[in-house]
């Protein structure tokens, strides 16, 4: 059976739409404490977003962003489902002391795209390996799973 528009072969990954989100002036939520959370916060900050990081602490590598006011740290237990409507995108990363499924449902109910590290079933999008050149050139690669 061929894989043509409108039909899919169950043995093949589901194709995705590759997009570039413009986050300048928008808010992003990041849940987690580890390196993966730090990376996601940096990706969003580099894209121009203001980031709210639901974590117990922020690594020193994010200090300049905290000082500039572009990143704020909020204790995870202060998160409420109603917070989600303020965000344009959300990430749940490693070491997230939260209920991933509940937060993913909050995001989806609010119409906020969410990425849950390592949990494709809860994610609306994937982060692709990306080469970022010294100019505005970015190259991303995906195998759709």
Short mmCIF file of C-alpha atoms in Angstrom, two decimals:
data_model
loop_
_atom_site.label_atom_id
_atom_site.label_comp_id
_atom_site.label_asym_id
_atom_site.label_seq_id
_atom_site.Cartn_x
_atom_site.Cartn_y
_atom_site.Cartn_z
CA UNK A 1 0.00 0.00 0.00
CA UNK A 2 1.42 3.40 -0.90
CA UNK A 3 1.38 6.32 1.47
CA UNK A 4 -0.43 9.12 -0.34
CA UNK A 5 -2.15 12.26 0.84
CA UNK A 6 -5.23 11.35 2.81
CA UNK A 7 -4.10 7.82 3.69
CA UNK A 8 -1.58 6.47 6.14
CA UNK A 9 0.16 3.16 6.61
CA UNK A 10 -0.02 2.14 10.28
CA UNK A 11 3.59 0.95 10.15
CA UNK A 12 4.91 4.39 9.17
CA UNK A 13 5.31 7.37 11.51
CA UNK A 14 2.55 9.96 11.26
CA UNK A 15 3.89 12.92 9.26
CA UNK A 16 4.08 16.27 10.99
CA UNK A 17 3.89 19.86 9.86
CA UNK A 18 7.27 21.52 10.36
CA UNK A 19 6.84 25.11 11.56
CA UNK A 20 8.86 27.86 13.15
CA UNK A 21 7.10 29.51 16.08
CA UNK A 22 7.53 33.25 16.44
CA UNK A 23 7.57 33.79 20.17
CA UNK A 24 8.81 37.37 20.40
CA UNK A 25 6.80 39.16 23.08
CA UNK A 26 4.88 36.01 24.02
CA UNK A 27 5.02 33.89 27.16
CA UNK A 28 6.30 30.34 27.48
CA UNK A 29 5.94 27.98 30.46
CA UNK A 30 8.71 25.54 31.35
CA UNK A 31 8.18 22.87 34.02
CA UNK A 32 11.29 21.17 35.36
CA UNK A 33 14.66 21.55 37.05
CA UNK A 34 17.26 19.67 35.00
CA UNK A 35 19.33 20.29 31.89
CA UNK A 36 16.41 19.53 29.58
CA UNK A 37 14.31 22.23 31.29
CA UNK A 38 17.20 24.67 31.07
CA UNK A 39 17.61 23.93 27.35
CA UNK A 40 13.91 24.45 26.68
CA UNK A 41 13.95 27.73 28.58
CA UNK A 42 16.97 28.88 26.55
CA UNK A 43 15.30 27.86 23.25
CA UNK A 44 12.22 29.92 24.16
CA UNK A 45 14.30 32.88 25.38
CA UNK A 46 16.42 32.81 22.21
CA UNK A 47 13.18 32.90 20.21
CA UNK A 48 12.17 36.09 22.04
CA UNK A 49 9.71 34.65 24.57
CA UNK A 50 9.37 35.69 28.18
CA UNK A 51 9.63 32.49 30.22
CA UNK A 52 7.94 31.43 33.42
CA UNK A 53 9.88 28.49 34.82
CA UNK A 54 8.00 26.32 37.30
CA UNK A 55 10.96 24.91 39.18
CA UNK A 56 12.50 24.77 42.63
CA UNK A 57 15.54 26.72 41.44
CA UNK A 58 17.06 28.13 38.28
CA UNK A 59 20.60 27.20 37.25
CA UNK A 60 23.19 29.96 37.28
CA UNK A 61 23.35 29.77 33.46
CA UNK A 62 19.90 31.41 33.42
CA UNK A 63 20.90 34.19 35.84
CA UNK A 64 21.26 36.91 33.21
CA UNK A 65 17.73 36.15 31.99
CA UNK A 66 16.32 36.42 35.52
CA UNK A 67 18.13 39.74 36.00
CA UNK A 68 16.77 41.07 32.70
CA UNK A 69 13.21 40.17 33.73
CA UNK A 70 12.72 37.82 30.78
CA UNK A 71 12.68 34.72 32.99
CA UNK A 72 10.75 34.37 36.22
CA UNK A 73 10.92 31.48 38.62
CA UNK A 74 7.72 30.15 40.20
CA UNK A 75 7.49 27.31 42.71
CA UNK A 76 5.77 24.31 41.03
CA UNK A 77 3.19 24.02 43.82
CA UNK A 78 1.96 27.52 42.95
CA UNK A 79 0.88 26.34 39.46
CA UNK A 80 -2.85 26.45 38.78
CA UNK A 81 -4.67 25.22 35.68
CA UNK A 82 -5.93 28.77 35.11
CA UNK A 83 -2.30 29.93 34.66
CA UNK A 84 -2.04 28.07 31.36
CA UNK A 85 -4.21 30.52 29.40
CA UNK A 86 -1.45 33.16 29.73
CA UNK A 87 1.02 31.12 27.66
CA UNK A 88 1.59 30.68 23.93
CA UNK A 89 3.59 27.45 24.36
CA UNK A 90 4.48 25.08 27.22
CA UNK A 91 7.19 22.53 27.94
CA UNK A 92 7.44 19.81 30.57
CA UNK A 93 11.03 18.68 30.89
CA UNK A 94 13.15 16.35 32.97
CA UNK A 95 12.94 16.32 36.73
CA UNK A 96 9.54 18.00 36.55
CA UNK A 97 7.95 17.68 40.01
CA UNK A 98 4.49 17.89 38.49
CA UNK A 99 1.71 15.70 37.19
CA UNK A 100 2.67 15.67 33.51
CA UNK A 101 -0.67 14.34 32.30
CA UNK A 102 -2.70 16.96 34.21
CA UNK A 103 -0.57 19.83 32.92
CA UNK A 104 -0.71 18.49 29.36
CA UNK A 105 -4.51 18.37 29.59
CA UNK A 106 -4.57 21.91 31.03
CA UNK A 107 -2.52 23.11 28.05
CA UNK A 108 -4.65 21.31 25.50
CA UNK A 109 -7.86 22.63 27.12
CA UNK A 110 -6.44 26.18 26.92
CA UNK A 111 -5.34 25.71 23.29
CA UNK A 112 -1.66 25.96 24.25
CA UNK A 113 0.73 23.67 22.31
CA UNK A 114 2.75 21.53 24.70
CA UNK A 115 5.86 19.39 24.51
CA UNK A 116 6.40 16.74 27.18
CA UNK A 117 9.97 15.45 27.03
CA UNK A 118 9.97 11.75 26.22
CA UNK A 119 6.16 11.41 26.13
CA UNK A 120 4.97 11.68 22.54
CA UNK A 121 1.38 10.76 23.45
CA UNK A 122 1.04 13.91 25.60
CA UNK A 123 2.90 16.23 23.20
CA UNK A 124 1.46 18.43 20.48
CA UNK A 125 4.87 19.00 18.92
CA UNK A 126 8.43 17.74 18.97
CA UNK A 127 11.67 19.66 19.25
CA UNK A 128 13.95 18.82 16.35
CA UNK A 129 17.72 18.73 16.36
CA UNK A 130 18.58 22.14 14.95
CA UNK A 131 21.75 23.68 13.60
CA UNK A 132 21.89 27.39 14.33
CA UNK A 133 24.46 29.24 12.26
CA UNK A 134 26.04 32.56 13.09
CA UNK A 135 23.45 34.30 10.92
CA UNK A 136 19.70 33.74 10.87
CA UNK A 137 20.17 30.35 9.22
CA UNK A 138 18.61 27.41 11.06
CA UNK A 139 18.44 23.85 9.76
CA UNK A 140 16.25 21.22 11.44
CA UNK A 141 15.92 17.51 10.73
CA UNK A 142 13.13 15.11 11.59
CA UNK A 143 12.23 11.50 10.86
CA UNK A 144 8.69 12.00 12.25
CA UNK A 145 9.37 9.62 15.08
#
